[in-house]
Short mmCIF file of N, CA and C in Angstrom, two decimals:
data_model
loop_
_atom_site.label_atom_id
_atom_site.label_comp_id
_atom_site.label_asym_id
_atom_site.label_seq_id
_atom_site.Cartn_x
_atom_site.Cartn_y
_atom_site.Cartn_z
N GLN A 1 92.14 132.06 162.56
CA GLN A 1 93.00 131.94 161.38
C GLN A 1 92.86 133.28 160.60
N VAL A 2 94.14 133.68 160.16
CA VAL A 2 94.16 135.08 159.61
C VAL A 2 93.46 134.87 158.13
N GLN A 3 92.67 136.02 157.83
CA GLN A 3 91.96 136.04 156.61
C GLN A 3 91.96 137.49 156.14
N PHE A 4 92.15 137.69 154.71
CA PHE A 4 92.04 138.87 153.93
C PHE A 4 91.06 138.79 152.95
N VAL A 5 89.98 139.57 152.99
CA VAL A 5 89.01 139.65 151.75
C VAL A 5 89.03 140.91 151.16
N GLU A 6 89.59 140.99 149.92
CA GLU A 6 89.80 142.12 149.12
C GLU A 6 88.53 142.38 148.18
N SER A 7 88.06 143.49 147.95
CA SER A 7 87.09 143.77 147.01
C SER A 7 87.20 145.23 146.48
N GLY A 8 86.39 145.52 145.55
CA GLY A 8 86.28 146.79 144.86
C GLY A 8 86.90 147.15 143.65
N GLY A 9 87.62 145.99 143.02
CA GLY A 9 88.30 146.12 141.77
C GLY A 9 87.37 146.06 140.62
N GLY A 10 87.70 146.22 139.32
CA GLY A 10 86.86 146.19 138.27
C GLY A 10 87.68 146.65 137.07
N LEU A 11 86.95 146.97 136.02
CA LEU A 11 87.50 147.56 134.74
C LEU A 11 87.25 149.00 134.73
N VAL A 12 88.13 149.93 134.44
CA VAL A 12 88.09 151.31 134.55
C VAL A 12 89.00 151.85 133.31
N GLN A 13 88.44 152.93 132.79
CA GLN A 13 89.20 153.58 131.77
C GLN A 13 90.42 154.39 132.28
N PRO A 14 91.35 154.66 131.56
CA PRO A 14 92.58 155.39 131.96
C PRO A 14 91.95 156.98 132.55
N GLY A 15 92.40 157.32 133.69
CA GLY A 15 92.06 158.41 134.15
C GLY A 15 90.95 158.24 135.32
N GLY A 16 90.41 157.05 135.41
CA GLY A 16 89.33 156.78 136.28
C GLY A 16 89.87 156.53 137.68
N SER A 17 88.81 156.16 138.47
CA SER A 17 89.05 156.03 139.95
C SER A 17 88.41 154.73 140.47
N LEU A 18 88.98 154.01 141.28
CA LEU A 18 88.37 152.92 142.12
C LEU A 18 88.83 153.09 143.62
N ARG A 19 87.94 152.43 144.46
CA ARG A 19 88.34 152.52 145.77
C ARG A 19 88.30 151.00 146.27
N LEU A 20 89.54 150.38 146.70
CA LEU A 20 89.49 149.09 147.14
C LEU A 20 89.34 148.94 148.63
N SER A 21 88.80 147.81 148.91
CA SER A 21 88.65 147.61 150.49
C SER A 21 89.26 146.20 150.85
N CYS A 22 89.76 146.08 151.93
CA CYS A 22 90.42 144.80 152.47
C CYS A 22 89.80 144.53 153.99
N ALA A 23 88.96 143.57 154.25
CA ALA A 23 88.52 143.20 155.60
C ALA A 23 89.49 142.24 155.96
N ALA A 24 90.03 142.42 157.19
CA ALA A 24 90.93 141.65 157.73
C ALA A 24 90.46 140.80 159.00
N SER A 25 90.83 139.70 159.36
CA SER A 25 90.37 139.10 160.61
C SER A 25 91.35 138.01 161.13
N GLY A 26 91.43 137.61 162.38
CA GLY A 26 92.19 136.65 162.91
C GLY A 26 93.50 137.11 163.37
N PHE A 27 93.64 138.44 163.59
CA PHE A 27 94.74 138.88 164.37
C PHE A 27 94.36 140.32 164.84
N SER A 28 95.22 140.92 165.54
CA SER A 28 94.93 142.21 166.29
C SER A 28 95.23 143.31 165.09
N PHE A 29 94.26 143.62 164.43
CA PHE A 29 94.37 144.53 163.23
C PHE A 29 95.05 146.01 163.70
N ASP A 30 94.69 146.31 164.79
CA ASP A 30 94.94 147.87 165.27
C ASP A 30 96.30 147.75 165.74
N LEU A 31 97.07 146.79 165.73
CA LEU A 31 98.52 146.65 166.28
C LEU A 31 99.58 146.77 165.16
N TYR A 32 98.97 146.61 163.89
CA TYR A 32 100.01 146.33 162.99
C TYR A 32 99.87 147.50 161.75
N HIS A 33 101.03 147.80 161.00
CA HIS A 33 100.94 148.43 159.76
C HIS A 33 100.08 147.47 158.69
N MET A 34 99.53 148.25 157.88
CA MET A 34 98.79 147.46 156.79
C MET A 34 99.40 147.87 155.45
N ASN A 35 99.54 146.90 154.63
CA ASN A 35 100.07 147.15 153.32
C ASN A 35 99.19 146.60 152.34
N TRP A 36 99.13 147.46 151.10
CA TRP A 36 98.54 147.08 149.80
C TRP A 36 99.77 146.49 148.87
N TYR A 37 99.61 145.49 148.23
CA TYR A 37 100.45 144.99 147.34
C TYR A 37 99.71 144.96 145.88
N ARG A 38 100.40 144.63 144.65
CA ARG A 38 99.82 144.33 143.55
C ARG A 38 100.72 143.39 142.70
N GLN A 39 100.08 142.59 141.98
CA GLN A 39 100.86 141.71 141.10
C GLN A 39 100.31 141.64 139.82
N ALA A 40 101.10 142.30 138.93
CA ALA A 40 100.83 142.30 137.39
C ALA A 40 101.14 140.92 136.81
N PRO A 41 100.36 140.63 135.61
CA PRO A 41 100.62 139.39 134.94
C PRO A 41 102.01 139.22 134.62
N GLY A 42 102.69 137.90 135.00
CA GLY A 42 103.96 137.43 134.73
C GLY A 42 104.87 138.19 135.56
N LYS A 43 104.39 138.99 136.68
CA LYS A 43 105.47 139.66 137.41
C LYS A 43 105.16 139.32 138.83
N GLU A 44 106.18 139.60 139.89
CA GLU A 44 106.06 139.36 141.09
C GLU A 44 105.23 140.33 141.81
N ARG A 45 104.71 139.94 143.11
CA ARG A 45 103.88 140.80 143.78
C ARG A 45 104.79 141.77 144.40
N HIS A 46 104.45 143.15 144.51
CA HIS A 46 105.29 144.03 145.27
C HIS A 46 104.48 145.12 145.94
N LEU A 47 105.01 145.73 146.93
CA LEU A 47 104.45 146.70 147.65
C LEU A 47 104.07 147.96 147.01
N VAL A 48 102.73 148.39 147.21
CA VAL A 48 102.24 149.67 146.70
C VAL A 48 102.10 150.84 147.75
N ALA A 49 101.48 150.57 148.82
CA ALA A 49 101.33 151.49 149.98
C ALA A 49 101.23 150.87 151.28
N SER A 50 101.57 151.72 152.30
CA SER A 50 101.64 151.21 153.78
C SER A 50 100.88 152.17 154.53
N ILE A 51 100.33 151.80 155.65
CA ILE A 51 99.76 152.77 156.56
C ILE A 51 100.07 152.19 158.08
N SER A 52 100.44 153.16 158.89
CA SER A 52 100.85 152.65 160.25
C SER A 52 99.47 152.30 161.00
N SER A 53 99.75 151.83 162.16
CA SER A 53 98.71 151.21 163.01
C SER A 53 97.45 152.13 163.36
N ILE A 54 97.84 153.38 163.73
CA ILE A 54 96.67 154.31 163.99
C ILE A 54 96.76 155.51 162.93
N SER A 55 97.27 155.18 161.74
CA SER A 55 97.19 155.96 160.61
C SER A 55 98.08 157.29 160.57
N GLU A 56 99.02 157.36 161.61
CA GLU A 56 99.98 158.52 161.68
C GLU A 56 100.85 158.49 160.46
N ASN A 57 101.24 157.62 159.87
CA ASN A 57 102.11 157.68 158.80
C ASN A 57 101.64 156.83 157.61
N THR A 58 101.94 157.28 156.54
CA THR A 58 101.73 156.48 155.27
C THR A 58 103.00 156.47 154.21
N TYR A 59 103.01 155.53 153.48
CA TYR A 59 104.09 155.18 152.64
C TYR A 59 103.51 154.91 151.09
N TYR A 60 104.16 155.54 150.22
CA TYR A 60 103.78 155.06 148.81
C TYR A 60 104.96 154.90 147.91
N VAL A 61 104.87 153.89 147.06
CA VAL A 61 105.88 153.63 146.08
C VAL A 61 105.74 154.87 145.05
N ASP A 62 106.91 155.29 144.37
CA ASP A 62 107.08 156.55 143.68
C ASP A 62 105.92 156.55 142.53
N SER A 63 105.68 155.30 141.91
CA SER A 63 104.75 155.11 140.91
C SER A 63 103.24 155.50 141.29
N VAL A 64 102.87 155.49 142.35
CA VAL A 64 101.60 155.95 142.70
C VAL A 64 101.45 157.17 143.61
N LYS A 65 102.39 157.76 144.01
CA LYS A 65 102.42 158.88 144.74
C LYS A 65 101.73 160.16 144.07
N GLY A 66 100.80 160.60 145.05
CA GLY A 66 99.88 161.74 144.42
C GLY A 66 98.72 161.28 143.65
N ARG A 67 98.41 159.94 143.45
CA ARG A 67 97.41 159.41 142.78
C ARG A 67 96.59 158.50 143.82
N PHE A 68 97.28 157.82 144.57
CA PHE A 68 96.54 156.65 145.64
C PHE A 68 96.52 157.27 146.88
N THR A 69 95.56 156.75 147.61
CA THR A 69 95.51 157.25 149.16
C THR A 69 95.25 155.90 149.96
N ILE A 70 96.04 155.45 150.96
CA ILE A 70 95.60 154.64 151.73
C ILE A 70 95.11 155.09 152.99
N SER A 71 94.09 154.29 153.48
CA SER A 71 93.48 154.69 154.86
C SER A 71 92.91 153.36 155.37
N ARG A 72 92.63 153.64 156.78
CA ARG A 72 92.13 152.54 157.44
C ARG A 72 91.09 152.69 158.51
N ASP A 73 90.25 151.84 158.79
CA ASP A 73 89.21 151.98 159.92
C ASP A 73 89.41 150.84 160.88
N ASN A 74 90.10 151.10 162.04
CA ASN A 74 90.38 149.98 162.97
C ASN A 74 89.15 149.54 163.59
N ALA A 75 88.03 150.26 163.76
CA ALA A 75 86.88 149.75 164.32
C ALA A 75 86.26 148.61 163.27
N LYS A 76 86.59 148.77 161.97
CA LYS A 76 85.90 147.69 161.06
C LYS A 76 87.01 146.86 160.63
N ASN A 77 88.36 146.96 161.25
CA ASN A 77 89.37 145.99 160.61
C ASN A 77 89.38 146.02 159.05
N THR A 78 89.49 147.20 158.68
CA THR A 78 89.43 147.29 157.27
C THR A 78 90.38 148.33 156.76
N VAL A 79 91.04 147.96 155.59
CA VAL A 79 92.05 148.86 155.07
C VAL A 79 91.54 149.28 153.57
N TYR A 80 91.82 150.43 153.13
CA TYR A 80 91.34 150.96 151.84
C TYR A 80 92.37 151.42 151.00
N LEU A 81 92.07 151.56 149.75
CA LEU A 81 93.09 152.05 148.77
C LEU A 81 92.19 153.01 147.78
N GLN A 82 92.25 154.12 147.99
CA GLN A 82 91.54 155.05 146.98
C GLN A 82 92.54 155.20 145.71
N MET A 83 92.15 154.88 144.61
CA MET A 83 93.15 155.08 143.32
C MET A 83 92.51 155.97 142.45
N ASN A 84 93.13 157.01 142.13
CA ASN A 84 92.67 158.06 141.24
C ASN A 84 93.68 158.04 140.14
N SER A 85 93.25 158.78 138.98
CA SER A 85 94.17 159.04 137.76
C SER A 85 94.83 157.72 137.50
N LEU A 86 93.91 156.66 137.20
CA LEU A 86 94.49 155.28 137.05
C LEU A 86 95.09 155.09 135.61
N LYS A 87 96.05 154.47 135.61
CA LYS A 87 96.91 154.18 134.18
C LYS A 87 96.89 152.74 133.85
N PRO A 88 96.97 152.55 132.57
CA PRO A 88 97.09 150.98 132.18
C PRO A 88 98.10 150.29 133.03
N GLU A 89 99.28 150.83 133.35
CA GLU A 89 100.26 150.11 134.12
C GLU A 89 99.94 149.89 135.53
N ASP A 90 98.77 150.35 135.99
CA ASP A 90 98.06 149.95 137.34
C ASP A 90 97.39 148.68 137.25
N THR A 91 97.34 148.16 136.28
CA THR A 91 96.52 146.91 135.87
C THR A 91 97.26 145.74 136.72
N ALA A 92 96.55 144.99 137.61
CA ALA A 92 97.06 144.10 138.37
C ALA A 92 96.00 143.55 139.28
N VAL A 93 96.48 142.49 140.13
CA VAL A 93 95.53 141.97 141.17
C VAL A 93 96.16 142.39 142.42
N TYR A 94 95.16 143.25 143.25
CA TYR A 94 95.62 143.88 144.26
C TYR A 94 95.34 143.00 145.75
N TYR A 95 96.35 142.99 146.60
CA TYR A 95 96.19 142.24 147.77
C TYR A 95 96.57 143.17 149.04
N CYS A 96 96.04 142.76 150.27
CA CYS A 96 96.49 143.46 151.33
C CYS A 96 97.09 142.33 152.28
N ASN A 97 97.87 142.86 153.29
CA ASN A 97 98.52 142.06 154.21
C ASN A 97 99.06 142.86 155.27
N ALA A 98 99.25 142.34 156.63
CA ALA A 98 99.94 143.14 157.74
C ALA A 98 101.39 143.19 157.22
N GLY A 99 101.92 144.31 157.69
CA GLY A 99 103.35 144.51 157.30
C GLY A 99 104.29 144.52 158.53
N LEU A 100 105.41 143.91 158.29
CA LEU A 100 106.64 143.83 159.05
C LEU A 100 107.73 144.88 158.55
N GLY A 101 108.04 145.89 159.38
CA GLY A 101 109.01 146.78 158.88
C GLY A 101 108.27 148.02 158.16
N TRP A 102 109.00 148.90 157.70
CA TRP A 102 108.36 150.11 157.09
C TRP A 102 109.03 150.60 155.79
N GLY A 103 108.22 151.11 154.93
CA GLY A 103 108.93 151.65 153.79
C GLY A 103 109.04 150.55 152.65
N HIS A 104 109.88 150.71 151.78
CA HIS A 104 110.14 149.74 150.81
C HIS A 104 110.71 148.50 151.18
N GLY A 105 111.19 148.37 152.46
CA GLY A 105 111.63 147.35 153.10
C GLY A 105 110.63 146.36 153.72
N SER A 106 109.33 147.02 153.96
CA SER A 106 108.36 146.34 154.66
C SER A 106 108.10 144.87 153.80
N ARG A 107 107.83 143.92 154.73
CA ARG A 107 107.49 142.59 154.02
C ARG A 107 106.17 141.99 154.60
N PRO A 108 105.46 141.28 154.06
CA PRO A 108 104.18 140.83 154.53
C PRO A 108 104.46 139.86 155.82
N LYS A 109 103.52 140.11 156.83
CA LYS A 109 103.65 139.47 158.09
C LYS A 109 103.23 138.02 158.01
N TYR A 110 102.11 137.75 157.28
CA TYR A 110 101.41 136.52 157.06
C TYR A 110 101.66 135.84 155.69
N SER A 111 101.79 134.52 155.67
CA SER A 111 101.87 133.88 154.57
C SER A 111 100.67 133.57 153.73
N ASP A 112 99.53 133.70 154.68
CA ASP A 112 98.21 133.45 153.99
C ASP A 112 97.73 134.77 153.18
N TRP A 113 97.38 134.71 152.10
CA TRP A 113 96.77 135.82 151.27
C TRP A 113 95.45 135.60 150.97
N GLY A 114 94.70 136.64 150.70
CA GLY A 114 93.43 136.72 150.19
C GLY A 114 93.39 136.27 148.68
N GLN A 115 92.23 136.53 148.15
CA GLN A 115 92.15 136.13 146.66
C GLN A 115 92.42 137.19 145.77
N GLY A 116 92.61 138.42 146.41
CA GLY A 116 92.90 139.68 145.78
C GLY A 116 91.59 140.13 144.87
N THR A 117 91.88 141.35 144.49
CA THR A 117 90.86 141.98 143.51
C THR A 117 91.44 142.46 142.34
N GLN A 118 90.98 142.11 141.35
CA GLN A 118 91.42 142.51 139.95
C GLN A 118 91.16 143.95 139.52
N VAL A 119 92.12 144.73 139.29
CA VAL A 119 92.05 146.06 138.56
C VAL A 119 92.50 145.98 137.19
N THR A 120 91.68 146.47 136.21
CA THR A 120 92.03 146.47 135.01
C THR A 120 91.73 147.80 134.43
N VAL A 121 92.88 148.62 133.92
CA VAL A 121 92.77 149.95 133.35
C VAL A 121 93.00 149.90 131.86
N SER A 122 91.87 150.11 131.15
CA SER A 122 91.95 149.97 129.77
C SER A 122 90.81 150.75 129.16
N SER A 123 91.17 151.26 127.94
CA SER A 123 90.17 151.94 127.15
C SER A 123 89.38 151.09 126.09
#
C-alpha cells in the first residue's frame, strides 16, 4: 500500500526557514519523479516543486524559485523541501506524491495522500 508521511512543518516568522521531509513507501521510489504540493485554506492543492528520479532535474513554481530547494535520498525513500525566506503566503498544508509528467503539467501518480504537514508563516 502506498503511503506518504510528511513532517517538519510548524509556525515560523516571515523570513524564517523550515525543512520538510516526506517518507514514502509501497512503490519503487527511485523510479519516479517526486513532487511537493501545498494547499492553502479554501484553495485547491497545487504543485510547488518537483525532482526527477535521480535528482538530475528540478522544477519550481515561480512563487518559490530562489527560496525553496527540493532534494531526495533514494536510499531512504525520502524527499525534502528546504524552505527559506518564508512569506505569509507560503502558509499551507504541504504534501508529497509521486509525479506523472514534468513541470507545471505534472500530476500526482497516486490518489492516496498523506496527512500533510502544516506550515504557518506569521509574526
